[in-house]
Coordinates of C-alpha atoms in Angstrom, one line a residue:
M1 CA 0.0 0.0 0.0
D2 CA 1.4 3.4 -1.0
S3 CA 1.9 6.1 1.7
E4 CA -0.9 8.3 0.3
K5 CA -3.5 5.5 0.4
A6 CA -2.3 4.5 3.9
L7 CA -2.6 8.1 5.2
E8 CA -6.1 8.3 3.7
L9 CA -7.1 5.1 5.6
V10 CA -5.6 6.4 8.8
K11 CA -7.5 9.7 8.6
H12 CA -10.8 8.1 7.5
G13 CA -10.7 5.1 9.8
A14 CA -11.5 5.0 13.5
T15 CA -8.8 4.7 16.2
L16 CA -8.6 2.9 19.5
L17 CA -6.1 4.5 21.8
F18 CA -5.1 2.3 24.7
L19 CA -2.8 4.0 27.3
D20 CA -0.5 2.4 29.9
V21 CA -1.4 -1.2 28.9
P22 CA 1.1 -3.7 30.4
Q23 CA 3.3 -5.8 28.1
H24 CA 2.0 -9.3 27.1
T25 CA -1.6 -8.2 27.5
L26 CA -3.7 -9.7 24.7
I27 CA -5.9 -7.1 22.9
G28 CA -8.3 -8.2 20.1
I29 CA -10.7 -6.5 17.7
D30 CA -13.2 -8.6 15.7
T31 CA -11.2 -11.6 14.4
Q32 CA -7.8 -10.0 15.0
M33 CA -5.5 -10.3 18.1
F34 CA -2.5 -8.1 19.2
T35 CA 0.1 -8.9 21.9
V36 CA 1.1 -5.6 23.7
G37 CA 4.7 -4.7 23.3
P38 CA 6.7 -1.8 24.8
A39 CA 5.5 0.6 22.0
F40 CA 1.9 -0.5 21.5
K41 CA -0.8 2.1 22.2
G42 CA -3.7 0.9 20.2
I43 CA -5.2 0.2 16.8
K44 CA -5.8 2.5 13.8
M45 CA -7.5 2.3 10.3
I46 CA -10.6 0.6 11.8
P47 CA -13.5 0.7 9.3
P48 CA -16.5 2.6 10.5
G49 CA -19.3 0.5 11.9
I50 CA -19.8 -2.3 14.5
H51 CA -16.8 -4.0 16.1
F52 CA -16.1 -6.1 19.1
V53 CA -13.1 -5.2 21.3
F54 CA -11.7 -7.7 23.8
Y55 CA -8.7 -8.1 26.0
S56 CA -7.0 -10.4 28.5
S57 CA -4.5 -9.3 31.1
S58 CA -1.3 -11.4 31.6
T59 CA 1.1 -12.4 34.2
R60 CA 4.5 -10.7 33.9
D61 CA 6.0 -13.6 32.0
G62 CA 3.1 -13.6 29.5
K63 CA 2.3 -17.3 30.2
E64 CA -1.0 -17.0 32.1
F65 CA -4.0 -14.9 31.2
S66 CA -7.2 -13.7 33.0
P67 CA -10.6 -14.3 31.5
T68 CA -11.5 -12.1 28.6
I69 CA -13.3 -8.7 29.0
G70 CA -15.0 -7.4 25.9
F71 CA -17.4 -4.7 24.6
F72 CA -19.1 -3.8 21.4
I73 CA -18.5 -0.4 19.7
D74 CA -20.1 1.4 16.8
V75 CA -17.5 3.8 15.4
A76 CA -17.9 6.8 13.0
P77 CA -15.3 7.8 10.4
S78 CA -12.2 9.3 12.1
Q79 CA -13.6 8.7 15.6
V80 CA -11.1 8.2 18.4
I81 CA -12.0 6.0 21.4
V82 CA -9.6 6.4 24.4
R83 CA -9.2 3.9 27.2
K84 CA -6.6 4.0 30.0
W85 CA -5.4 0.9 31.9
N86 CA -6.5 0.6 35.5
Q87 CA -3.6 -1.2 37.1
Q88 CA -5.5 -2.2 40.3
D89 CA -8.6 -3.7 38.6
E90 CA -6.7 -4.8 35.4
W91 CA -9.2 -3.4 33.0
L92 CA -9.5 -0.6 30.3
A93 CA -11.3 2.3 31.9
K94 CA -12.9 5.3 30.2
V95 CA -11.3 8.7 30.5
S96 CA -12.9 12.1 31.1
E97 CA -14.4 14.0 28.1
E98 CA -11.7 16.6 28.4
E99 CA -9.0 13.9 28.3
E100 CA -10.6 12.1 25.4
E101 CA -10.8 15.3 23.4
R102 CA -7.2 16.2 24.1
Y103 CA -6.0 12.7 23.1
S104 CA -8.2 12.6 20.1
Q105 CA -6.6 15.8 18.7
A106 CA -3.2 14.2 19.3
V107 CA -4.2 11.1 17.4
K108 CA -5.6 13.1 14.5
S109 CA -2.3 15.1 14.4
L110 CA -0.6 11.7 14.0
E111 CA 1.4 12.1 17.3
F112 CA 0.6 8.5 18.2
D113 CA 0.7 7.0 14.7
K114 CA 3.9 5.0 15.1
H115 CA 2.5 3.4 18.2
L116 CA -0.7 2.2 16.6
G117 CA -1.1 -1.2 15.0
P118 CA -3.1 -1.2 11.7
Y119 CA -6.4 -3.0 11.5
N120 CA -5.9 -5.8 9.0
L121 CA -8.4 -5.0 6.3
S122 CA -7.9 -8.4 4.7
Q123 CA -9.8 -9.9 7.6
Y124 CA -12.6 -7.4 7.6
G125 CA -14.7 -9.6 5.3
A126 CA -14.6 -12.5 7.8
W127 CA -15.8 -10.1 10.5
K128 CA -18.7 -8.8 8.4
H129 CA -19.9 -12.4 7.9
L130 CA -20.1 -12.7 11.7
S131 CA -21.7 -9.4 12.3
N132 CA -23.8 -8.2 9.3
Y133 CA -27.1 -8.3 11.3
I134 CA -25.6 -6.7 14.5
T135 CA -26.7 -3.0 14.6
K136 CA -26.5 -0.3 17.2
D137 CA -30.1 -1.1 18.1
V138 CA -29.2 -4.8 18.6
I139 CA -26.2 -3.9 20.8
E140 CA -28.3 -1.6 23.0
K141 CA -31.1 -4.1 23.3
F142 CA -29.1 -7.1 24.4
E143 CA -25.8 -5.9 26.1
P144 CA -25.4 -5.8 29.9
V145 CA -25.6 -2.5 31.8
G146 CA -22.2 -0.8 31.2
G147 CA -21.5 -2.9 28.2
E148 CA -18.7 -5.0 29.7
I149 CA -18.9 -8.7 28.8
T150 CA -16.9 -11.3 30.8
V151 CA -17.5 -14.8 32.2
I152 CA -16.1 -13.5 35.6
Y153 CA -19.6 -12.1 36.3
E154 CA -21.4 -15.4 35.3
S155 CA -20.5 -17.8 38.1
A156 CA -24.1 -17.9 39.3
I157 CA -25.1 -19.5 36.0
L158 CA -23.1 -22.6 36.9
K159 CA -25.0 -23.3 40.1
G160 CA -25.3 -27.0 40.6
G161 CA -22.1 -27.6 38.6
P162 CA -21.3 -27.4 34.9
K163 CA -23.2 -29.9 32.8
T164 CA -21.7 -29.8 29.3
E165 CA -18.1 -29.9 28.0
M166 CA -18.4 -26.2 27.1
E167 CA -19.6 -25.3 30.6
R168 CA -16.8 -27.4 32.2
A169 CA -14.2 -25.7 30.1
L170 CA -15.5 -22.2 30.9
D171 CA -15.7 -23.1 34.6
E172 CA -12.1 -24.2 34.5
Q173 CA -11.2 -20.9 32.8
M174 CA -12.8 -19.0 35.6
K175 CA -10.9 -20.9 38.2
K176 CA -7.6 -19.9 36.5
T177 CA -8.4 -16.2 37.1
K178 CA -5.3 -14.5 38.5
S179 CA -5.6 -13.2 42.0
G180 CA -5.6 -9.6 40.9
A181 CA -8.5 -10.1 38.5
A182 CA -10.4 -12.1 41.0
S183 CA -10.1 -9.6 43.8
S184 CA -11.5 -6.8 41.6
T185 CA -14.6 -8.8 40.7
T186 CA -15.6 -10.6 43.8
E187 CA -19.1 -9.2 43.5
Q188 CA -21.2 -9.3 40.4
P189 CA -22.3 -5.8 39.5
K190 CA -26.1 -5.4 39.6
G191 CA -27.7 -5.6 36.2
N192 CA -24.6 -7.1 34.5
R193 CA -26.6 -9.9 33.0
F194 CA -27.6 -9.7 29.3
Y195 CA -31.0 -8.7 28.2
Y196 CA -31.5 -11.8 26.0
T197 CA -34.8 -12.9 24.6
S198 CA -36.5 -15.6 26.7
I199 CA -36.9 -18.7 24.4
P200 CA -39.4 -21.3 25.9
R201 CA -38.1 -24.9 25.6
I202 CA -41.6 -26.3 25.2
I203 CA -45.1 -25.1 24.3
K204 CA -47.8 -25.3 26.9
H205 CA -51.4 -25.0 25.9
K206 CA -54.6 -25.6 27.8
G207 CA -57.5 -27.2 26.1
I208 CA -55.7 -29.3 23.5
S209 CA -55.1 -33.0 23.4
G210 CA -51.8 -34.6 24.4
Q211 CA -51.2 -35.7 20.8
E212 CA -51.7 -32.1 19.5
L213 CA -49.3 -30.8 22.2
T214 CA -46.7 -33.4 21.3
S215 CA -47.0 -32.4 17.6
L216 CA -46.5 -28.8 18.5
N217 CA -43.4 -29.5 20.4
L218 CA -41.9 -31.8 17.8
D219 CA -42.2 -29.0 15.2
K220 CA -41.2 -25.7 16.7
T221 CA -42.7 -23.7 13.9
Q222 CA -45.6 -22.3 16.0
L223 CA -43.2 -21.5 18.8
L224 CA -40.9 -19.6 16.3
E225 CA -43.9 -17.7 15.0
S226 CA -45.0 -16.8 18.6
V227 CA -41.5 -15.6 19.6
L228 CA -41.0 -13.6 16.4
S229 CA -44.3 -11.8 16.9
K230 CA -44.1 -11.2 20.6
E231 CA -40.3 -10.7 21.2
Y232 CA -39.0 -9.4 17.9
K233 CA -42.0 -7.5 16.5
D234 CA -41.8 -9.9 13.6
S235 CA -38.3 -8.7 12.6
E236 CA -36.3 -11.7 11.3
D237 CA -33.2 -9.6 11.1
L238 CA -33.4 -8.8 14.9
L239 CA -33.5 -12.5 15.7
L240 CA -30.5 -13.0 13.5
G241 CA -28.8 -10.0 15.1
E242 CA -29.2 -11.6 18.5
L243 CA -27.9 -14.9 17.1
Q244 CA -24.7 -13.1 15.9
F245 CA -24.4 -11.0 19.0
S246 CA -24.6 -14.0 21.4
F247 CA -22.1 -15.9 19.2
V248 CA -19.5 -13.1 19.2
A249 CA -20.0 -12.5 23.0
F250 CA -19.5 -16.2 23.6
L251 CA -16.6 -16.8 21.2
M252 CA -14.5 -13.7 21.6
G253 CA -15.9 -12.6 25.0
Q254 CA -15.9 -16.1 26.6
S255 CA -19.5 -15.5 27.9
L256 CA -21.2 -18.7 29.1
E257 CA -24.6 -17.0 29.2
S258 CA -24.1 -16.0 25.6
F259 CA -23.3 -19.6 24.6
M260 CA -26.5 -20.8 26.2
Q261 CA -28.5 -18.1 24.4
W262 CA -26.9 -19.0 21.1
K263 CA -27.7 -22.7 21.7
S264 CA -31.4 -21.8 22.5
L265 CA -31.8 -19.8 19.3
V266 CA -30.1 -22.5 17.2
S267 CA -32.2 -25.2 18.8
L268 CA -35.4 -23.3 18.1
L269 CA -34.6 -22.7 14.4
L270 CA -33.3 -26.2 13.7
G271 CA -36.3 -27.7 15.5
C272 CA -38.7 -26.3 12.9
T273 CA -40.0 -28.7 10.3
E274 CA -42.7 -26.6 8.6
A275 CA -41.4 -23.1 8.7
P276 CA -38.3 -23.7 6.4
F277 CA -40.5 -24.7 3.5
Q278 CA -43.7 -22.7 3.9
T279 CA -43.7 -19.5 5.9
R280 CA -40.0 -18.7 6.6
S281 CA -37.9 -19.9 3.7
E282 CA -36.0 -16.7 3.4
L283 CA -35.3 -16.6 7.2
F284 CA -33.9 -20.1 7.1
T285 CA -31.7 -19.4 4.2
K286 CA -30.2 -16.4 6.0
F287 CA -30.0 -18.4 9.2
I288 CA -28.0 -21.2 7.6
K289 CA -25.6 -18.6 6.0
V290 CA -25.1 -17.1 9.5
I291 CA -24.4 -20.4 11.3
Y292 CA -22.2 -21.6 8.4
H293 CA -19.9 -18.6 8.7
Q294 CA -19.9 -18.8 12.5
L295 CA -18.7 -22.4 12.5
K296 CA -16.4 -21.9 9.6
Y297 CA -14.6 -19.2 11.6
G298 CA -15.0 -20.9 15.0
L299 CA -13.7 -24.3 13.9
Q300 CA -10.6 -23.0 12.1
K301 CA -7.3 -24.6 13.1
E302 CA -4.9 -22.3 11.3
S303 CA -3.5 -20.5 14.3
S304 CA -2.3 -21.6 17.7
G305 CA -1.0 -20.0 20.9
P306 CA -2.7 -18.4 23.9
E307 CA -4.6 -15.9 21.8
M308 CA -6.5 -18.9 20.2
G309 CA -7.6 -20.3 23.6
V310 CA -11.2 -19.3 23.0
L311 CA -11.4 -21.2 19.8
A312 CA -10.0 -24.3 21.5
L313 CA -13.0 -24.2 23.8
L314 CA -15.3 -24.2 20.8
D315 CA -13.6 -27.3 19.3
D316 CA -13.6 -29.3 22.5
S317 CA -17.4 -28.9 23.0
W318 CA -18.5 -30.0 19.6
L319 CA -16.2 -32.8 18.5
A320 CA -18.5 -35.4 20.1
S321 CA -20.9 -36.9 17.6
D322 CA -23.6 -36.9 20.3
S323 CA -23.6 -33.1 20.8
F324 CA -26.8 -31.2 20.6
L325 CA -25.7 -29.6 17.3
H326 CA -24.9 -32.8 15.6
L327 CA -28.3 -34.3 16.5
L328 CA -30.2 -31.3 15.4
C329 CA -28.3 -30.9 12.2
K330 CA -28.8 -34.6 11.3
D331 CA -32.5 -34.2 11.4
F332 CA -32.6 -30.8 9.7
F333 CA -30.3 -31.9 6.8
A334 CA -32.6 -34.9 6.2
L335 CA -35.6 -32.7 6.3
V336 CA -34.3 -30.3 3.7
E337 CA -32.8 -32.9 1.4
E338 CA -35.9 -35.1 1.4
A339 CA -38.4 -32.3 1.1
S340 CA -40.7 -32.4 -2.0
V341 CA -40.5 -28.6 -2.4
V342 CA -37.6 -26.5 -1.1
D343 CA -36.1 -23.1 -1.9
G344 CA -33.1 -23.5 -4.1
D345 CA -30.8 -21.2 -2.0
L346 CA -31.9 -23.0 1.2
L347 CA -31.0 -26.4 -0.3
S348 CA -27.7 -25.1 -1.6
W349 CA -26.6 -23.5 1.7
T350 CA -27.8 -26.5 3.7
R351 CA -25.6 -28.8 1.6
K352 CA -22.7 -26.4 2.0
F353 CA -23.1 -26.3 5.8
K354 CA -23.3 -30.1 5.9
E355 CA -20.1 -30.4 4.0
L356 CA -18.4 -28.0 6.4
L357 CA -19.3 -30.1 9.4
E358 CA -18.3 -33.3 7.6
S359 CA -14.9 -31.9 6.6
R360 CA -14.0 -29.9 9.8
L361 CA -15.4 -32.2 12.4
G362 CA -15.6 -35.6 10.6
W363 CA -19.3 -35.9 11.5
E364 CA -21.4 -38.3 9.5
F365 CA -25.0 -37.6 8.6
Q366 CA -25.6 -40.6 6.3
K367 CA -28.4 -42.8 7.6
K368 CA -27.3 -46.4 8.2
S369 CA -30.3 -48.6 7.5
D370 CA -33.5 -48.9 5.6
V371 CA -35.4 -48.1 8.8
D372 CA -33.7 -44.7 9.0
G373 CA -34.4 -43.9 5.3
I374 CA -32.4 -43.7 2.1
Y375 CA -29.7 -41.2 1.3
F376 CA -28.3 -40.4 -2.1
D377 CA -25.0 -39.2 -3.4
E378 CA -25.2 -36.1 -5.5
D379 CA -24.1 -38.0 -8.6
D380 CA -26.5 -40.9 -7.9
E381 CA -29.0 -41.3 -10.8
Y382 CA -31.8 -41.6 -8.3
A383 CA -30.8 -38.4 -6.4
P384 CA -33.4 -35.6 -6.2
V385 CA -33.2 -33.1 -9.1
V386 CA -33.9 -29.4 -8.2
E387 CA -36.2 -27.7 -10.7
M388 CA -37.6 -24.2 -10.9
L389 CA -41.3 -24.1 -10.1
D390 CA -42.1 -20.4 -10.1
E391 CA -39.4 -17.8 -10.8
S392 CA -41.5 -15.0 -9.2
H393 CA -41.5 -16.8 -5.9
G394 CA -38.1 -18.6 -6.1
D395 CA -39.6 -22.0 -5.3
Y396 CA -37.9 -25.2 -6.3
M397 CA -39.0 -28.8 -6.4
A398 CA -37.0 -31.9 -5.7
T399 CA -38.2 -34.7 -8.1

């Protein structure tokens, strides 16, 4: 990149100025991670829009790290956000408006330029895939009071002991909290829980037969419609925004509560058998795209080291073939591939998602017996053929 182009990006992009951060601290933004060195004072050339910032304090030798603290930001062009390290509590604190203005002018005068690491624009596309439904309204609706996201505040969620591999891994992470971090967070701040949507696990109705009730709970379509209408004002994008918000807060922010919310939303959507083909084909196409990019990023194994510790938790929890995700996906894939009428984009993205799980996790979705049903290879002469039914509605038929 030539100097003129670089200067344009520096001036147009937002800047995070982090003062007095100790060496070896891990600081991340979106899908990128920086290790603080003696000259590091922040990140420049950040594209305007939504981002997630997270950090983890370190022991002096840089070998042990505290649980991550993170927060979402919505930055304007050329905006400067200033944080100063609080040594006692080991967190990035806001500064006064007067200080922020003074430091902002210094940043815009390029006084800190050589101390700022550039945002890697080649990774921006990956972040957009993880956050394209997260808006300022989504953040304000679901984030905790104060905006700080950390598993340190979530010990109450594990009452009765951790139950899944993910919960056990995060519980172990909390136990490894350095004494300094633990002493500063002995009490959970009031209101520091997320404002996530309550997703009922089952439908309860008076005045209907047991068989009808069982049918309603086997197909979560009616539950989805009820939640969309009541909780999201029928906004599909708001639901997808919460799905992405909870995934980022879980994966980058190490929030157990966010993992559980993500799991609830995924279970609701993958538990629908009618909605994907009749009332909500577009929603399910967008949903499969979202979860595809989430797992494509979350299951990558290209990097290693302490900064990738969060991704290691993701792998450990889902490698088992009896995990909730594997069981739900197996039924959903069969549903889509065996449907008599299915949207072409939904079928295409479902197959792509299935191939990702097969290649990254080694999961098998083939049914093993005639009792289970029959599966076809794509080049099998008896495999379903997708044909256009009505171009105006984008419907396809498997014949």
